Short mmCIF file of N, CA and C in Angstrom, two decimals:
data_model
loop_
_atom_site.label_atom_id
_atom_site.label_comp_id
_atom_site.label_asym_id
_atom_site.label_seq_id
_atom_site.Cartn_x
_atom_site.Cartn_y
_atom_site.Cartn_z
N MET F 1 67.39 64.88 104.29
CA MET F 1 67.05 66.12 104.93
C MET F 1 66.95 67.21 103.86
N VAL F 2 65.86 67.94 103.90
CA VAL F 2 65.65 69.03 102.96
C VAL F 2 65.93 70.35 103.67
N ILE F 3 66.80 71.12 103.06
CA ILE F 3 67.12 72.43 103.63
C ILE F 3 66.32 73.47 102.88
N SER F 4 65.53 74.22 103.60
CA SER F 4 64.71 75.23 102.95
C SER F 4 65.46 76.55 102.87
N GLU F 5 64.98 77.39 101.99
CA GLU F 5 65.56 78.73 101.85
C GLU F 5 65.32 79.52 103.13
N PRO F 6 66.32 80.30 103.55
CA PRO F 6 66.10 81.12 104.75
C PRO F 6 65.04 82.19 104.51
N GLN F 7 64.27 82.45 105.54
CA GLN F 7 63.24 83.48 105.47
C GLN F 7 63.90 84.85 105.60
N ALA F 8 63.39 85.82 104.87
CA ALA F 8 63.87 87.18 105.01
C ALA F 8 63.46 87.72 106.37
N VAL F 9 64.33 88.47 107.00
CA VAL F 9 64.05 89.08 108.29
C VAL F 9 63.59 90.50 108.04
N ALA F 10 62.46 90.86 108.59
CA ALA F 10 61.92 92.21 108.44
C ALA F 10 62.84 93.21 109.16
N PRO F 11 63.07 94.38 108.57
CA PRO F 11 63.95 95.37 109.21
C PRO F 11 63.54 95.72 110.64
N ALA F 12 62.26 95.83 110.92
CA ALA F 12 61.82 96.17 112.28
C ALA F 12 62.20 95.06 113.26
N GLU F 13 62.07 93.81 112.84
CA GLU F 13 62.44 92.67 113.71
C GLU F 13 63.95 92.62 113.90
N TYR F 14 64.71 92.89 112.84
CA TYR F 14 66.17 92.93 112.93
C TYR F 14 66.60 93.97 113.98
N ARG F 15 66.03 95.18 113.89
CA ARG F 15 66.37 96.24 114.85
C ARG F 15 65.96 95.86 116.27
N ARG F 16 64.78 95.27 116.42
CA ARG F 16 64.29 94.91 117.75
C ARG F 16 65.21 93.88 118.41
N VAL F 17 65.56 92.84 117.67
CA VAL F 17 66.40 91.78 118.24
C VAL F 17 67.82 92.30 118.48
N MET F 18 68.41 92.96 117.49
CA MET F 18 69.78 93.45 117.64
C MET F 18 69.88 94.54 118.70
N GLY F 19 68.76 95.23 118.97
CA GLY F 19 68.74 96.25 120.00
C GLY F 19 68.99 95.70 121.40
N HIS F 20 68.91 94.40 121.57
CA HIS F 20 69.19 93.78 122.87
C HIS F 20 70.69 93.63 123.12
N TYR F 21 71.47 93.92 122.11
CA TYR F 21 72.93 93.85 122.25
C TYR F 21 73.46 95.25 122.53
N PRO F 22 74.06 95.49 123.70
CA PRO F 22 74.53 96.83 124.01
C PRO F 22 75.75 97.20 123.17
N THR F 23 75.80 98.46 122.77
CA THR F 23 76.94 98.96 122.01
C THR F 23 77.47 100.22 122.67
N GLY F 24 78.77 100.44 122.51
CA GLY F 24 79.36 101.69 122.95
C GLY F 24 78.96 102.80 121.98
N VAL F 25 79.12 104.03 122.41
CA VAL F 25 78.78 105.18 121.58
C VAL F 25 80.04 106.01 121.37
N SER F 26 80.40 106.22 120.12
CA SER F 26 81.60 106.96 119.76
C SER F 26 81.28 108.02 118.74
N VAL F 27 82.14 109.01 118.67
CA VAL F 27 82.07 110.02 117.62
C VAL F 27 83.34 109.90 116.79
N VAL F 28 83.18 109.63 115.50
CA VAL F 28 84.31 109.57 114.59
C VAL F 28 84.46 110.96 114.00
N THR F 29 85.67 111.51 114.11
CA THR F 29 85.91 112.87 113.63
C THR F 29 87.08 112.91 112.65
N GLY F 30 87.09 113.96 111.86
CA GLY F 30 88.18 114.23 110.93
C GLY F 30 88.09 115.68 110.48
N MET F 31 89.08 116.11 109.73
CA MET F 31 89.09 117.46 109.18
C MET F 31 89.08 117.36 107.66
N ARG F 32 88.27 118.23 107.04
CA ARG F 32 88.24 118.30 105.58
C ARG F 32 88.26 119.77 105.19
N ASP F 33 89.29 120.17 104.47
CA ASP F 33 89.45 121.56 104.05
C ASP F 33 89.36 122.52 105.24
N GLY F 34 89.98 122.14 106.37
CA GLY F 34 90.01 122.99 107.56
C GLY F 34 88.73 123.00 108.37
N THR F 35 87.76 122.19 108.00
CA THR F 35 86.48 122.15 108.69
C THR F 35 86.35 120.83 109.44
N PRO F 36 85.98 120.88 110.74
CA PRO F 36 85.78 119.64 111.49
C PRO F 36 84.50 118.93 111.06
N ILE F 37 84.58 117.63 110.98
CA ILE F 37 83.45 116.78 110.60
C ILE F 37 83.35 115.67 111.63
N GLY F 38 82.14 115.30 112.01
CA GLY F 38 81.98 114.22 112.97
C GLY F 38 80.64 113.54 112.85
N MET F 39 80.63 112.27 113.22
CA MET F 39 79.40 111.49 113.20
C MET F 39 79.41 110.49 114.35
N VAL F 40 78.22 110.23 114.89
CA VAL F 40 78.06 109.25 115.96
C VAL F 40 77.98 107.87 115.34
N VAL F 41 78.69 106.91 115.95
CA VAL F 41 78.59 105.51 115.52
C VAL F 41 78.41 104.63 116.75
N GLY F 42 77.64 103.60 116.59
CA GLY F 42 77.48 102.58 117.63
C GLY F 42 78.12 101.28 117.18
N THR F 43 78.93 101.36 116.14
CA THR F 43 79.50 100.16 115.53
C THR F 43 81.02 100.12 115.62
N PHE F 44 81.61 100.92 116.49
CA PHE F 44 83.07 100.91 116.66
C PHE F 44 83.49 99.62 117.34
N SER F 45 84.58 99.02 116.85
CA SER F 45 85.02 97.75 117.41
C SER F 45 86.52 97.56 117.25
N ALA F 46 87.11 96.88 118.21
CA ALA F 46 88.50 96.43 118.08
C ALA F 46 88.51 95.28 117.09
N VAL F 47 89.57 95.19 116.27
CA VAL F 47 89.66 94.14 115.27
C VAL F 47 90.90 93.28 115.47
N SER F 48 92.08 93.90 115.61
CA SER F 48 93.33 93.15 115.64
C SER F 48 94.36 93.84 116.52
N LEU F 49 95.14 93.02 117.25
CA LEU F 49 96.26 93.55 118.02
C LEU F 49 97.49 93.72 117.16
N ASP F 50 97.71 92.80 116.21
CA ASP F 50 98.93 92.82 115.40
C ASP F 50 98.60 92.55 113.95
N PRO F 51 98.52 93.58 113.13
CA PRO F 51 98.72 95.00 113.45
C PRO F 51 97.49 95.55 114.17
N PRO F 52 97.66 96.67 114.88
CA PRO F 52 96.51 97.25 115.57
C PRO F 52 95.49 97.82 114.58
N LEU F 53 94.29 97.22 114.59
CA LEU F 53 93.22 97.63 113.68
C LEU F 53 91.92 97.80 114.47
N VAL F 54 91.13 98.76 114.05
CA VAL F 54 89.78 98.96 114.58
C VAL F 54 88.84 99.12 113.39
N SER F 55 87.54 99.10 113.66
CA SER F 55 86.59 99.31 112.57
C SER F 55 85.38 100.07 113.09
N PHE F 56 84.66 100.65 112.16
CA PHE F 56 83.33 101.19 112.42
C PHE F 56 82.54 101.03 111.13
N MET F 57 81.23 101.12 111.23
CA MET F 57 80.38 100.78 110.08
C MET F 57 79.32 101.84 109.82
N PRO F 58 79.67 102.87 109.05
CA PRO F 58 78.68 103.89 108.71
C PRO F 58 77.76 103.41 107.58
N THR F 59 76.58 104.01 107.52
CA THR F 59 75.68 103.66 106.41
C THR F 59 76.23 104.22 105.11
N ILE F 60 76.01 103.50 104.05
CA ILE F 60 76.48 103.93 102.73
C ILE F 60 75.81 105.24 102.33
N ALA F 61 74.58 105.46 102.76
CA ALA F 61 73.84 106.67 102.39
C ALA F 61 74.20 107.89 103.24
N SER F 62 75.09 107.75 104.21
CA SER F 62 75.43 108.86 105.11
C SER F 62 76.13 110.00 104.37
N GLY F 63 75.51 111.16 104.38
CA GLY F 63 76.13 112.35 103.80
C GLY F 63 77.34 112.80 104.60
N THR F 64 77.27 112.64 105.93
CA THR F 64 78.39 113.02 106.78
C THR F 64 79.59 112.13 106.49
N TYR F 65 79.36 110.82 106.36
CA TYR F 65 80.49 109.95 106.08
C TYR F 65 81.07 110.21 104.69
N ALA F 66 80.24 110.61 103.75
CA ALA F 66 80.75 110.97 102.42
C ALA F 66 81.78 112.09 102.53
N LEU F 67 81.57 113.03 103.44
CA LEU F 67 82.55 114.10 103.68
C LEU F 67 83.72 113.60 104.53
N LEU F 68 83.40 112.86 105.59
CA LEU F 68 84.41 112.40 106.53
C LEU F 68 85.43 111.47 105.89
N ARG F 69 85.00 110.66 104.96
CA ARG F 69 85.93 109.69 104.35
C ARG F 69 87.02 110.36 103.54
N GLU F 70 86.87 111.67 103.25
CA GLU F 70 87.91 112.42 102.54
C GLU F 70 89.00 112.95 103.48
N ALA F 71 88.80 112.82 104.80
CA ALA F 71 89.79 113.30 105.78
C ALA F 71 91.05 112.45 105.71
N ASP F 72 92.20 113.06 106.06
CA ASP F 72 93.47 112.34 106.06
C ASP F 72 93.54 111.32 107.19
N SER F 73 92.90 111.62 108.32
CA SER F 73 92.90 110.71 109.46
C SER F 73 91.62 110.92 110.26
N PHE F 74 91.34 109.97 111.14
CA PHE F 74 90.18 110.03 112.01
C PHE F 74 90.63 109.99 113.46
N CYS F 75 89.78 110.50 114.34
CA CYS F 75 89.92 110.25 115.77
C CYS F 75 88.58 109.66 116.21
N ILE F 76 88.64 108.48 116.79
CA ILE F 76 87.43 107.87 117.32
C ILE F 76 87.40 108.22 118.80
N ASN F 77 86.39 108.98 119.17
CA ASN F 77 86.21 109.49 120.52
C ASN F 77 85.16 108.64 121.23
N VAL F 78 85.57 107.87 122.23
CA VAL F 78 84.63 107.02 122.97
C VAL F 78 83.98 107.91 124.04
N LEU F 79 82.67 108.10 123.92
CA LEU F 79 81.97 109.03 124.79
C LEU F 79 81.74 108.48 126.20
N ALA F 80 81.72 109.39 127.16
CA ALA F 80 81.41 109.06 128.55
C ALA F 80 79.90 109.11 128.76
N ALA F 81 79.45 108.45 129.80
CA ALA F 81 78.01 108.37 130.08
C ALA F 81 77.37 109.74 130.26
N ASP F 82 78.12 110.72 130.73
CA ASP F 82 77.57 112.06 130.93
C ASP F 82 77.66 112.94 129.67
N GLN F 83 77.98 112.34 128.53
CA GLN F 83 78.10 113.10 127.29
C GLN F 83 76.93 112.85 126.33
N MET F 84 75.76 112.55 126.87
CA MET F 84 74.59 112.32 126.02
C MET F 84 74.23 113.54 125.18
N GLU F 85 74.37 114.73 125.75
CA GLU F 85 74.05 115.95 125.00
C GLU F 85 75.02 116.12 123.83
N LEU F 86 76.30 115.82 124.05
CA LEU F 86 77.28 115.85 122.96
C LEU F 86 76.89 114.84 121.89
N CYS F 87 76.46 113.66 122.30
CA CYS F 87 76.01 112.63 121.35
C CYS F 87 74.86 113.16 120.50
N ARG F 88 73.89 113.77 121.13
CA ARG F 88 72.74 114.33 120.39
C ARG F 88 73.19 115.41 119.40
N THR F 89 74.11 116.27 119.84
CA THR F 89 74.61 117.34 118.97
C THR F 89 75.31 116.76 117.76
N MET F 90 76.15 115.76 117.97
CA MET F 90 76.94 115.20 116.87
C MET F 90 76.12 114.27 115.97
N ALA F 91 74.97 113.81 116.45
CA ALA F 91 74.13 112.91 115.67
C ALA F 91 73.31 113.63 114.60
N VAL F 92 73.13 114.93 114.76
CA VAL F 92 72.31 115.69 113.82
C VAL F 92 73.18 116.16 112.64
N PRO F 93 72.79 115.82 111.41
CA PRO F 93 73.59 116.28 110.26
C PRO F 93 73.36 117.77 109.99
N ARG F 94 74.32 118.58 110.42
CA ARG F 94 74.27 120.01 110.14
C ARG F 94 75.70 120.53 110.08
N ALA F 95 75.90 121.62 109.38
CA ALA F 95 77.23 122.15 109.12
C ALA F 95 77.92 122.71 110.36
N ASP F 96 77.18 123.27 111.31
CA ASP F 96 77.79 123.96 112.45
C ASP F 96 77.78 123.15 113.74
N LYS F 97 77.76 121.84 113.67
CA LYS F 97 77.62 121.05 114.90
C LYS F 97 78.81 121.17 115.85
N PHE F 98 79.95 121.66 115.38
CA PHE F 98 81.11 121.84 116.26
C PHE F 98 81.13 123.22 116.92
N ALA F 99 80.18 124.10 116.59
CA ALA F 99 80.19 125.49 117.06
C ALA F 99 80.21 125.61 118.57
N ASP F 100 79.44 124.81 119.28
CA ASP F 100 79.37 124.90 120.74
C ASP F 100 79.95 123.68 121.44
N VAL F 101 80.88 123.01 120.76
CA VAL F 101 81.48 121.78 121.29
C VAL F 101 82.94 122.04 121.62
N ALA F 102 83.37 121.61 122.81
CA ALA F 102 84.77 121.76 123.21
C ALA F 102 85.60 120.63 122.60
N TRP F 103 86.60 121.02 121.81
CA TRP F 103 87.46 120.03 121.17
C TRP F 103 88.81 120.66 120.87
N SER F 104 89.77 119.80 120.56
CA SER F 104 91.10 120.24 120.14
C SER F 104 91.58 119.26 119.08
N LEU F 105 92.63 119.63 118.36
CA LEU F 105 93.17 118.73 117.34
C LEU F 105 94.07 117.68 117.97
N SER F 106 93.94 116.46 117.52
CA SER F 106 94.83 115.39 117.95
C SER F 106 96.19 115.61 117.28
N PRO F 107 97.23 114.93 117.74
CA PRO F 107 98.53 115.04 117.07
C PRO F 107 98.49 114.64 115.58
N PHE F 108 97.44 113.92 115.19
CA PHE F 108 97.32 113.47 113.80
C PHE F 108 96.34 114.33 113.00
N GLY F 109 95.83 115.40 113.63
CA GLY F 109 95.03 116.37 112.89
C GLY F 109 93.54 116.16 112.84
N ALA F 110 92.99 115.31 113.71
CA ALA F 110 91.54 115.10 113.76
C ALA F 110 91.01 115.63 115.09
N PRO F 111 89.77 116.10 115.13
CA PRO F 111 89.22 116.63 116.38
C PRO F 111 89.09 115.59 117.49
N ARG F 112 89.54 116.00 118.68
CA ARG F 112 89.35 115.22 119.90
C ARG F 112 88.31 115.94 120.75
N MET F 113 87.26 115.24 121.10
CA MET F 113 86.19 115.81 121.91
C MET F 113 86.63 115.84 123.37
N ASP F 114 86.57 117.01 123.99
CA ASP F 114 86.93 117.13 125.41
C ASP F 114 86.04 116.21 126.25
N GLY F 115 86.67 115.52 127.20
CA GLY F 115 85.92 114.72 128.16
C GLY F 115 85.62 113.29 127.75
N ALA F 116 86.07 112.86 126.56
CA ALA F 116 85.83 111.47 126.15
C ALA F 116 86.64 110.52 127.04
N VAL F 117 86.24 109.26 127.09
CA VAL F 117 86.95 108.29 127.94
C VAL F 117 88.13 107.64 127.22
N ALA F 118 88.14 107.71 125.88
CA ALA F 118 89.26 107.16 125.12
C ALA F 118 89.30 107.81 123.74
N TYR F 119 90.51 107.82 123.18
CA TYR F 119 90.75 108.39 121.85
C TYR F 119 91.56 107.38 121.03
N VAL F 120 91.13 107.15 119.81
CA VAL F 120 91.86 106.26 118.91
C VAL F 120 92.10 107.03 117.61
N ASP F 121 93.37 107.37 117.35
CA ASP F 121 93.74 108.05 116.11
C ASP F 121 94.06 106.98 115.08
N CYS F 122 93.48 107.11 113.89
CA CYS F 122 93.63 106.05 112.90
C CYS F 122 93.48 106.59 111.47
N VAL F 123 93.86 105.75 110.52
CA VAL F 123 93.68 106.05 109.10
C VAL F 123 93.00 104.87 108.44
N VAL F 124 92.29 105.12 107.37
CA VAL F 124 91.57 104.05 106.67
C VAL F 124 92.57 103.07 106.06
N ASP F 125 92.34 101.81 106.31
CA ASP F 125 93.11 100.73 105.70
C ASP F 125 92.32 100.13 104.54
N GLN F 126 91.03 99.86 104.78
CA GLN F 126 90.14 99.31 103.76
C GLN F 126 88.70 99.74 104.02
N GLU F 127 87.93 99.82 102.97
CA GLU F 127 86.48 99.97 103.08
C GLU F 127 85.85 98.81 102.33
N VAL F 128 84.96 98.13 103.00
CA VAL F 128 84.30 96.98 102.40
C VAL F 128 82.79 97.25 102.39
N PRO F 129 82.15 97.23 101.22
CA PRO F 129 80.70 97.38 101.22
C PRO F 129 80.05 96.13 101.82
N ALA F 130 79.07 96.36 102.71
CA ALA F 130 78.38 95.25 103.38
C ALA F 130 76.90 95.61 103.50
N GLY F 131 76.11 95.22 102.52
CA GLY F 131 74.70 95.57 102.52
C GLY F 131 74.52 97.07 102.41
N ASP F 132 73.83 97.66 103.38
CA ASP F 132 73.60 99.11 103.35
C ASP F 132 74.62 99.89 104.18
N HIS F 133 75.72 99.25 104.56
CA HIS F 133 76.78 99.89 105.34
C HIS F 133 78.16 99.66 104.69
N TRP F 134 79.10 100.48 105.11
CA TRP F 134 80.52 100.22 104.86
C TRP F 134 81.09 99.57 106.10
N ILE F 135 82.03 98.66 105.93
CA ILE F 135 82.89 98.25 107.04
C ILE F 135 84.18 99.02 106.80
N THR F 136 84.43 100.00 107.64
CA THR F 136 85.62 100.83 107.49
C THR F 136 86.67 100.32 108.46
N LEU F 137 87.69 99.70 107.91
CA LEU F 137 88.77 99.10 108.68
C LEU F 137 89.90 100.12 108.76
N CYS F 138 90.36 100.42 109.97
CA CYS F 138 91.34 101.49 110.17
C CYS F 138 92.59 101.00 110.90
N ARG F 139 93.76 101.48 110.45
CA ARG F 139 95.03 101.22 111.13
C ARG F 139 95.19 102.24 112.25
N VAL F 140 95.47 101.76 113.45
CA VAL F 140 95.63 102.63 114.61
C VAL F 140 97.01 103.28 114.56
N GLN F 141 97.01 104.61 114.69
CA GLN F 141 98.27 105.37 114.74
C GLN F 141 98.68 105.63 116.19
N ALA F 142 97.70 105.90 117.03
CA ALA F 142 97.94 106.16 118.45
C ALA F 142 96.62 105.98 119.18
N MET F 143 96.70 105.74 120.47
CA MET F 143 95.49 105.63 121.28
C MET F 143 95.83 105.94 122.72
N GLU F 144 94.84 106.48 123.43
CA GLU F 144 95.04 106.76 124.84
C GLU F 144 93.70 106.88 125.53
N THR F 145 93.74 106.69 126.83
CA THR F 145 92.52 106.89 127.60
C THR F 145 92.40 108.37 127.93
N GLY F 146 91.16 108.80 128.08
CA GLY F 146 90.89 110.17 128.49
C GLY F 146 90.65 110.17 129.99
N ARG F 147 89.48 110.62 130.39
CA ARG F 147 89.19 110.65 131.82
C ARG F 147 88.60 109.31 132.28
N ASP F 148 88.72 109.06 133.56
CA ASP F 148 88.21 107.83 134.16
C ASP F 148 86.72 108.00 134.45
N ALA F 149 85.90 107.52 133.53
CA ALA F 149 84.45 107.64 133.66
C ALA F 149 83.80 106.45 132.97
N SER F 150 82.57 106.18 133.31
CA SER F 150 81.82 105.11 132.65
C SER F 150 81.53 105.51 131.20
N PRO F 151 81.62 104.57 130.28
CA PRO F 151 81.31 104.88 128.88
C PRO F 151 79.80 104.98 128.65
N LEU F 152 79.43 105.72 127.64
CA LEU F 152 78.04 105.80 127.21
C LEU F 152 77.72 104.55 126.40
N VAL F 153 76.62 103.89 126.71
CA VAL F 153 76.20 102.71 125.96
C VAL F 153 74.77 102.91 125.46
N PHE F 154 74.44 102.16 124.42
CA PHE F 154 73.10 102.20 123.84
C PHE F 154 72.57 100.78 123.82
N CYS F 155 71.37 100.58 124.37
CA CYS F 155 70.77 99.24 124.42
C CYS F 155 69.26 99.37 124.51
N ARG F 156 68.57 98.60 123.70
CA ARG F 156 67.11 98.55 123.71
C ARG F 156 66.47 99.93 123.55
N GLY F 157 67.07 100.72 122.67
CA GLY F 157 66.51 102.02 122.33
C GLY F 157 66.79 103.13 123.32
N ALA F 158 67.71 102.90 124.26
CA ALA F 158 67.98 103.92 125.27
C ALA F 158 69.48 104.02 125.54
N TYR F 159 69.89 105.19 126.01
CA TYR F 159 71.28 105.42 126.41
C TYR F 159 71.41 105.14 127.90
N GLY F 160 72.61 104.74 128.30
CA GLY F 160 72.88 104.49 129.71
C GLY F 160 74.37 104.39 129.93
N GLU F 161 74.74 103.78 131.04
CA GLU F 161 76.15 103.64 131.34
C GLU F 161 76.46 102.22 131.79
N PHE F 162 77.71 101.85 131.67
CA PHE F 162 78.17 100.54 132.10
C PHE F 162 78.63 100.62 133.54
N THR F 163 78.22 99.67 134.33
CA THR F 163 78.69 99.54 135.71
C THR F 163 79.11 98.09 135.90
N ALA F 164 80.35 97.89 136.33
CA ALA F 164 80.84 96.52 136.55
C ALA F 164 80.05 95.88 137.69
N ALA F 165 79.64 94.64 137.48
CA ALA F 165 78.88 93.93 138.51
C ALA F 165 79.75 93.70 139.75
N ASP F 166 81.02 93.42 139.53
CA ASP F 166 81.93 93.17 140.64
C ASP F 166 83.32 93.63 140.21
N ARG F 167 83.83 94.65 140.83
CA ARG F 167 85.14 95.21 140.46
C ARG F 167 86.24 94.15 140.56
N ALA F 168 86.17 93.26 141.54
CA ALA F 168 87.18 92.21 141.68
C ALA F 168 87.19 91.31 140.45
N ASP F 169 85.98 90.97 139.93
CA ASP F 169 85.91 90.17 138.71
C ASP F 169 86.52 90.91 137.53
N ALA F 170 86.25 92.20 137.43
CA ALA F 170 86.80 93.00 136.34
C ALA F 170 88.32 93.06 136.44
N ASP F 171 88.86 93.24 137.65
CA ASP F 171 90.30 93.28 137.84
C ASP F 171 90.93 91.93 137.49
N LEU F 172 90.26 90.83 137.89
CA LEU F 172 90.75 89.50 137.57
C LEU F 172 90.77 89.28 136.06
N HIS F 173 89.70 89.69 135.38
CA HIS F 173 89.63 89.58 133.92
C HIS F 173 90.76 90.38 133.27
N ASN F 174 90.99 91.60 133.73
CA ASN F 174 92.05 92.44 133.15
C ASN F 174 93.42 91.81 133.36
N ALA F 175 93.67 91.25 134.55
CA ALA F 175 94.95 90.60 134.84
C ALA F 175 95.14 89.39 133.93
N ALA F 176 94.09 88.59 133.75
CA ALA F 176 94.18 87.41 132.88
C ALA F 176 94.44 87.84 131.44
N PHE F 177 93.79 88.90 130.98
CA PHE F 177 94.00 89.38 129.62
C PHE F 177 95.45 89.84 129.43
N HIS F 178 96.00 90.57 130.41
CA HIS F 178 97.39 91.02 130.30
C HIS F 178 98.35 89.84 130.32
N ASP F 179 98.05 88.80 131.12
CA ASP F 179 98.87 87.59 131.11
C ASP F 179 98.83 86.93 129.74
N TYR F 180 97.63 86.88 129.13
CA TYR F 180 97.50 86.30 127.80
C TYR F 180 98.32 87.09 126.79
N LEU F 181 98.26 88.42 126.86
CA LEU F 181 99.03 89.24 125.92
C LEU F 181 100.53 88.99 126.07
N ALA F 182 101.00 88.86 127.31
CA ALA F 182 102.42 88.57 127.55
C ALA F 182 102.79 87.21 126.99
N TRP F 183 101.94 86.20 127.22
CA TRP F 183 102.18 84.87 126.68
C TRP F 183 102.20 84.91 125.16
N TYR F 184 101.23 85.58 124.56
CA TYR F 184 101.13 85.66 123.12
C TYR F 184 102.37 86.34 122.53
N SER F 185 102.84 87.40 123.18
CA SER F 185 104.02 88.11 122.69
C SER F 185 105.23 87.19 122.71
N ASP F 186 105.39 86.41 123.80
CA ASP F 186 106.51 85.45 123.88
C ASP F 186 106.35 84.35 122.86
N PHE F 187 105.15 83.85 122.67
CA PHE F 187 104.86 82.77 121.73
C PHE F 187 105.12 83.20 120.28
N ALA F 188 104.73 84.43 119.95
CA ALA F 188 104.82 84.91 118.58
C ALA F 188 106.25 85.20 118.16
N MET F 189 107.15 85.35 119.11
CA MET F 189 108.53 85.71 118.78
C MET F 189 109.36 84.53 118.41
#
């Protein structure tokens, strides 16, 4: 059997195919020299329960991330479906993007966007270069849910919201996950 070299994937095809995978929309925030900094990411992800780790993947060329990475801590704000305008505001690289945005400081000193569905306060654990992006791995300091609302999602070039197909199935899944966590905690001890 002859194995041939893999074909290069064109960037447009990569975006088209990967666009079929829905992602949540978050704003990563921090403070630098008393100034709030924030950027929209669609690459926020849970990584580990023990220790609690999350990640996001900004582009290496991002000027906003170049400033944000100097912050002492981050707050990852998971946006609600009705926060599309906030998403648009935070996506534009400009110095005054927080001027008309409602926010407060988290206990760890990073901006929390009013109305988000969840907040994850964290600090950088590692940065790994990966092609044209960083994989920024963060240790979770605290986390909490905000308001009870559908999260903002991005899929196939458009924003929308998540709706559970069947609430009973979602409740069953959540119960099974909590049972697994309890089992794992007992097993690990």
